[in-house]
Structure formats: structure tokens, C-alpha cells
Amino acid sequence: MTLLTVLHYPDPRLHKVAKPVAKVDERVRKLVADMAETMYNAPGVGLAATQVDIHERIIVIDVSEDQNQLMVFINPELVWASTEKKSWREGCLSVPEFYDEVERPDQIQVKALDIHGKPFELKADGLLSVCLQHEMDHLLGKVFVEYLSFLKRNRISLKMKKRAKELVGQR
Ligand code: GNR
Ligand code: NI
């Protein structure tokens, strides 16, 4: 397995729109395994292919306490979203050390393909619902900070650019 490099905001590649996977084959399963390893290593509760510069509709999620219940969503599609909204303090591996409240539909229903290419549907609430919506946004080129005010987003951009510069200086 291979650890993949996670892109950091404001990298323009985070705004590319992912294409559907044409065929769930060994190549895709290898990618899923590498994405899972990268997510667990971070550690994070989810990872979208966009974050590792692969622009295909693939998501891995594990919201279990012991991080031993991997969920894989290939070509995920939103089937339904509740009108009831909920606010959650979100973070992102592409925006390390920044957390802020985002309001999203409380419950959702999603359909996707599993690692064998078999379709399934799933209803989600709580952290799984938040995480799925956060990851599906990534596949559309959207990072959670885009829900924040212009002021907050600018502050985050500046801090991230400063941090990237410091990292280069350390090499
Ligand atoms: O690890 C993560 N935690 C998290 C917490 C609240 C809402 C969303 C997330 S997803 C994030 C991993 C990540 O960046 N996925 O894209
Ligand atoms: Ni994220």
C-alpha cells in the first residue's frame, strides 16, 4: 500500500470536479486501499479522491470509534436530504488545524457502488451524514471553508499560505 499526499487549501486542484468511475476494477480497489491507508494515517474520518489529486468520484469514510469499519462510496449520488438542518463543527485534512461550524441537512440518503461495483443505498445521520456531505462536496471541487464568511476564508487562506512558506523554509 502507498500513503498518498493530501493537497492543502488553497491549492487550485482542490476545485477540480471529479468524473464518475467507469469500471470498478483492480485499479480502483488499489486506489481505495491507498486512500483508506492515507485516511487512517492522518488520522481522519473521511477522504475524497480529489484531496489526493485523483479526480474520480471515490470516497472512503470510517466514523467508527475504533476506526475499523471502512465504508467505500464509488460514484455517490444524493437521493434525498431532510429539510431539517443541523450545524456541526467541521475540520478537513486539506485545511489542517482549522475548525468551524457548517450548517447542512441533518439526514440524507445516498446511493453508490461498493468495491465490487454493486449498487447500494444508505440513509445517514449524525457524523456520517456530515462526513458524506463534506466528501461529496470535495468531489464537486468544494472545500468546507467556502461556506464560511469571506473574512474568515481570507484569514484561513493567508495563514495556510504563510504556513506553506514556513514549511519550504524548513527543508
Ligand atoms: O477527519 C475529518 N473530520 C471531520 C470532522 C467534521 C466534519 C467533517 C470531517 S471530514 C475530515 C476529513 C476530511 O477532510 N475529509 O475530506
Ligand atoms: Ni475534507
mmCIF file of C-alpha atoms and ligand atoms in Angstrom:
data_model
loop_
_atom_site.group_PDB
_atom_site.id
_atom_site.type_symbol
_atom_site.label_atom_id
_atom_site.label_comp_id
_atom_site.label_asym_id
_atom_site.label_seq_id
_atom_site.Cartn_x
_atom_site.Cartn_y
_atom_site.Cartn_z
ATOM 1 C CA MET A 1 0.000 0.000 0.000
ATOM 2 C CA THR A 2 1.026 3.594 -0.522
ATOM 3 C CA LEU A 3 0.481 6.735 1.506
ATOM 4 C CA LEU A 4 -0.839 9.459 -0.769
ATOM 5 C CA THR A 5 -0.091 13.189 -0.449
ATOM 6 C CA VAL A 6 -3.066 15.277 0.694
ATOM 7 C CA LEU A 7 -3.450 18.630 -1.093
ATOM 8 C CA HIS A 8 -3.739 21.698 1.130
ATOM 9 C CA TYR A 9 -6.124 24.623 0.671
ATOM 10 C CA PRO A 10 -5.869 26.965 -1.252
ATOM 11 C CA ASP A 11 -4.445 24.571 -3.879
ATOM 12 C CA PRO A 12 -6.458 25.126 -7.114
ATOM 13 C CA ARG A 13 -6.547 21.336 -7.745
ATOM 14 C CA LEU A 14 -8.992 21.060 -4.816
ATOM 15 C CA HIS A 15 -11.534 22.828 -7.027
ATOM 16 C CA LYS A 16 -11.485 20.337 -9.908
ATOM 17 C CA VAL A 17 -14.720 18.411 -10.497
ATOM 18 C CA ALA A 18 -14.308 14.625 -10.239
ATOM 19 C CA LYS A 19 -15.515 12.304 -13.029
ATOM 20 C CA PRO A 20 -17.529 9.132 -12.421
ATOM 21 C CA VAL A 21 -15.618 5.851 -12.243
ATOM 22 C CA ALA A 22 -16.352 3.915 -15.468
ATOM 23 C CA LYS A 23 -15.479 0.473 -14.122
ATOM 24 C CA VAL A 24 -14.817 -0.738 -10.579
ATOM 25 C CA ASP A 25 -11.739 -2.882 -11.213
ATOM 26 C CA GLU A 26 -8.405 -3.733 -9.540
ATOM 27 C CA ARG A 27 -7.037 -0.257 -10.297
ATOM 28 C CA VAL A 28 -9.931 1.308 -8.393
ATOM 29 C CA ARG A 29 -9.619 -1.185 -5.499
ATOM 30 C CA LYS A 30 -5.885 -0.382 -5.184
ATOM 31 C CA LEU A 31 -6.756 3.331 -5.108
ATOM 32 C CA VAL A 32 -9.385 2.704 -2.412
ATOM 33 C CA ALA A 33 -6.815 0.764 -0.316
ATOM 34 C CA ASP A 34 -4.274 3.603 -0.644
ATOM 35 C CA MET A 35 -6.928 6.207 0.209
ATOM 36 C CA ALA A 36 -8.000 4.218 3.294
ATOM 37 C CA GLU A 37 -4.375 3.921 4.449
ATOM 38 C CA THR A 38 -3.914 7.669 3.929
ATOM 39 C CA MET A 39 -7.118 8.470 5.860
ATOM 40 C CA TYR A 40 -6.206 6.207 8.818
ATOM 41 C CA ASN A 41 -2.659 7.543 8.868
ATOM 42 C CA ALA A 42 -3.766 11.213 9.011
ATOM 43 C CA PRO A 43 -5.926 10.355 11.046
ATOM 44 C CA GLY A 44 -9.252 11.441 9.571
ATOM 45 C CA VAL A 45 -12.813 10.141 9.416
ATOM 46 C CA GLY A 46 -13.107 10.571 5.653
ATOM 47 C CA LEU A 47 -11.171 11.215 2.458
ATOM 48 C CA ALA A 48 -12.276 12.135 -1.065
ATOM 49 C CA ALA A 49 -10.118 11.240 -4.101
ATOM 50 C CA THR A 50 -9.947 14.952 -5.025
ATOM 51 C CA GLN A 51 -7.846 15.561 -1.886
ATOM 52 C CA VAL A 52 -5.134 13.212 -3.177
ATOM 53 C CA ASP A 53 -5.245 14.783 -6.664
ATOM 54 C CA ILE A 54 -7.280 11.964 -8.219
ATOM 55 C CA HIS A 55 -10.326 13.433 -9.884
ATOM 56 C CA GLU A 56 -12.666 10.450 -9.819
ATOM 57 C CA ARG A 57 -15.821 10.001 -7.709
ATOM 58 C CA ILE A 58 -14.374 7.887 -4.872
ATOM 59 C CA ILE A 59 -14.858 8.394 -1.122
ATOM 60 C CA VAL A 60 -13.636 6.448 1.913
ATOM 61 C CA ILE A 61 -15.167 7.019 5.361
ATOM 62 C CA ASP A 62 -14.742 5.489 8.805
ATOM 63 C CA VAL A 63 -16.728 7.133 11.594
ATOM 64 C CA SER A 64 -16.439 4.147 13.971
ATOM 65 C CA GLU A 65 -14.859 4.668 17.385
ATOM 66 C CA ASP A 66 -12.146 2.036 16.815
ATOM 67 C CA GLN A 67 -11.528 3.079 13.195
ATOM 68 C CA ASN A 68 -12.213 -0.459 11.994
ATOM 69 C CA GLN A 69 -15.373 -0.016 9.888
ATOM 70 C CA LEU A 70 -14.291 1.226 6.486
ATOM 71 C CA MET A 71 -17.055 2.478 4.184
ATOM 72 C CA VAL A 72 -16.410 2.969 0.467
ATOM 73 C CA PHE A 73 -18.587 5.040 -1.870
ATOM 74 C CA ILE A 74 -17.905 4.937 -5.599
ATOM 75 C CA ASN A 75 -19.946 7.284 -7.815
ATOM 76 C CA PRO A 76 -22.006 8.502 -4.815
ATOM 77 C CA GLU A 77 -25.232 10.367 -5.521
ATOM 78 C CA LEU A 78 -27.528 12.228 -3.181
ATOM 79 C CA VAL A 79 -31.005 10.651 -3.327
ATOM 80 C CA TRP A 80 -32.686 12.670 -0.590
ATOM 81 C CA ALA A 81 -31.902 15.302 2.033
ATOM 82 C CA SER A 82 -34.025 16.303 5.035
ATOM 83 C CA THR A 83 -35.335 19.861 5.187
ATOM 84 C CA GLU A 84 -34.200 19.921 8.789
ATOM 85 C CA LYS A 85 -30.702 21.350 9.073
ATOM 86 C CA LYS A 86 -28.017 20.884 11.673
ATOM 87 C CA SER A 87 -24.824 22.753 12.456
ATOM 88 C CA TRP A 88 -21.611 20.790 13.047
ATOM 89 C CA ARG A 89 -18.042 21.844 13.809
ATOM 90 C CA GLU A 90 -16.125 20.621 10.767
ATOM 91 C CA GLY A 91 -12.473 20.105 10.064
ATOM 92 C CA CYS A 92 -10.652 18.993 6.912
ATOM 93 C CA LEU A 93 -7.370 17.225 6.192
ATOM 94 C CA SER A 94 -6.866 19.775 3.393
ATOM 95 C CA VAL A 95 -7.224 22.669 5.880
ATOM 96 C CA PRO A 96 -5.298 21.345 8.899
ATOM 97 C CA GLU A 97 -5.926 22.905 12.312
ATOM 98 C CA PHE A 98 -8.960 24.969 11.251
ATOM 99 C CA TYR A 99 -12.409 24.107 12.533
ATOM 100 C CA ASP A 100 -15.691 25.922 12.111
ATOM 101 C CA GLU A 101 -19.435 25.466 12.152
ATOM 102 C CA VAL A 102 -21.199 24.472 8.926
ATOM 103 C CA GLU A 103 -24.960 24.026 8.565
ATOM 104 C CA ARG A 104 -26.158 21.131 6.389
ATOM 105 C CA PRO A 105 -29.228 18.881 6.030
ATOM 106 C CA ASP A 106 -29.499 16.718 9.163
ATOM 107 C CA GLN A 107 -30.261 13.420 7.388
ATOM 108 C CA ILE A 108 -29.506 12.247 3.869
ATOM 109 C CA GLN A 109 -29.948 9.238 1.641
ATOM 110 C CA VAL A 110 -27.141 8.319 -0.735
ATOM 111 C CA LYS A 111 -26.708 5.716 -3.452
ATOM 112 C CA ALA A 112 -23.305 4.490 -4.592
ATOM 113 C CA LEU A 113 -21.319 1.470 -5.803
ATOM 114 C CA ASP A 114 -19.309 -0.721 -3.425
ATOM 115 C CA ILE A 115 -15.779 -2.039 -4.157
ATOM 116 C CA HIS A 116 -17.302 -4.858 -6.231
ATOM 117 C CA GLY A 117 -19.243 -2.370 -8.357
ATOM 118 C CA LYS A 118 -22.515 -3.394 -6.727
ATOM 119 C CA PRO A 119 -25.073 -0.611 -6.115
ATOM 120 C CA PHE A 120 -26.292 0.101 -2.567
ATOM 121 C CA GLU A 121 -28.310 2.757 -0.780
ATOM 122 C CA LEU A 122 -27.784 4.145 2.680
ATOM 123 C CA LYS A 123 -29.553 6.573 4.992
ATOM 124 C CA ALA A 124 -27.250 8.592 7.199
ATOM 125 C CA ASP A 125 -27.496 10.944 10.157
ATOM 126 C CA GLY A 126 -25.057 12.400 12.678
ATOM 127 C CA LEU A 127 -21.332 12.411 11.850
ATOM 128 C CA LEU A 128 -21.786 10.004 8.923
ATOM 129 C CA SER A 129 -24.264 12.398 7.275
ATOM 130 C CA VAL A 130 -21.962 15.387 7.837
ATOM 131 C CA CYS A 131 -18.925 13.488 6.597
ATOM 132 C CA LEU A 132 -20.667 12.146 3.476
ATOM 133 C CA GLN A 133 -21.839 15.641 2.531
ATOM 134 C CA HIS A 134 -18.366 17.069 3.241
ATOM 135 C CA GLU A 135 -16.750 14.402 0.995
ATOM 136 C CA MET A 136 -19.336 14.735 -1.809
ATOM 137 C CA ASP A 137 -18.577 18.483 -1.783
ATOM 138 C CA HIS A 138 -14.864 17.675 -2.288
ATOM 139 C CA LEU A 139 -15.780 15.646 -5.413
ATOM 140 C CA LEU A 140 -17.517 18.776 -6.747
ATOM 141 C CA GLY A 141 -14.424 20.862 -6.029
ATOM 142 C CA LYS A 142 -15.842 22.450 -2.893
ATOM 143 C CA VAL A 143 -13.960 22.817 0.404
ATOM 144 C CA PHE A 144 -15.910 23.470 3.652
ATOM 145 C CA VAL A 145 -14.292 26.872 4.180
ATOM 146 C CA GLU A 146 -16.332 28.088 1.184
ATOM 147 C CA TYR A 147 -19.387 28.022 3.468
ATOM 148 C CA LEU A 148 -17.690 30.495 5.831
ATOM 149 C CA SER A 149 -17.691 34.283 5.542
ATOM 150 C CA PHE A 150 -15.362 35.961 3.050
ATOM 151 C CA LEU A 151 -13.426 37.380 6.014
ATOM 152 C CA LYS A 152 -12.856 34.012 7.705
ATOM 153 C CA ARG A 153 -11.944 32.314 4.423
ATOM 154 C CA ASN A 154 -9.413 35.021 3.603
ATOM 155 C CA ARG A 155 -7.838 34.716 7.026
ATOM 156 C CA ILE A 156 -7.545 30.937 6.572
ATOM 157 C CA SER A 157 -6.040 31.354 3.064
ATOM 158 C CA LEU A 158 -3.418 33.781 4.353
ATOM 159 C CA LYS A 159 -2.480 31.560 7.298
ATOM 160 C CA MET A 160 -2.241 28.475 5.089
ATOM 161 C CA LYS A 161 -0.007 30.308 2.579
ATOM 162 C CA LYS A 162 2.209 31.552 5.409
ATOM 163 C CA ARG A 163 2.447 28.034 6.831
ATOM 164 C CA ALA A 164 3.343 26.574 3.406
ATOM 165 C CA LYS A 165 6.154 29.119 3.111
ATOM 166 C CA GLU A 166 7.479 28.209 6.568
ATOM 167 C CA LEU A 167 7.454 24.532 5.575
ATOM 168 C CA VAL A 168 9.534 25.268 2.463
ATOM 169 C CA GLY A 169 11.971 27.264 4.626
ATOM 170 C CA GLN A 170 12.480 24.269 6.889
ATOM 171 C CA ARG A 171 13.633 21.989 4.079
HETATM 172 O O1 GNR B 1 -11.349 13.999 9.518
HETATM 173 C C1 GNR B 1 -12.296 14.737 9.253
HETATM 174 N N1 GNR B 1 -13.149 15.103 10.231
HETATM 175 C C2 GNR B 1 -14.334 15.792 10.012
HETATM 176 C C3 GNR B 1 -14.967 16.352 11.099
HETATM 177 C C4 GNR B 1 -16.156 17.031 10.944
HETATM 178 C C5 GNR B 1 -16.697 17.151 9.698
HETATM 179 C C6 GNR B 1 -16.070 16.617 8.592
HETATM 180 C C7 GNR B 1 -14.894 15.939 8.753
HETATM 181 S S1 GNR B 1 -14.120 15.234 7.383
HETATM 182 C C8 GNR B 1 -12.451 15.242 7.881
HETATM 183 C C9 GNR B 1 -11.581 14.518 6.870
HETATM 184 C C10 GNR B 1 -11.624 15.265 5.556
HETATM 185 O O2 GNR B 1 -11.073 16.300 5.351
HETATM 186 N N2 GNR B 1 -12.342 14.748 4.615
HETATM 187 O O3 GNR B 1 -12.480 15.386 3.451
HETATM 188 NI NI NI B 2 -12.182 17.473 3.831
#
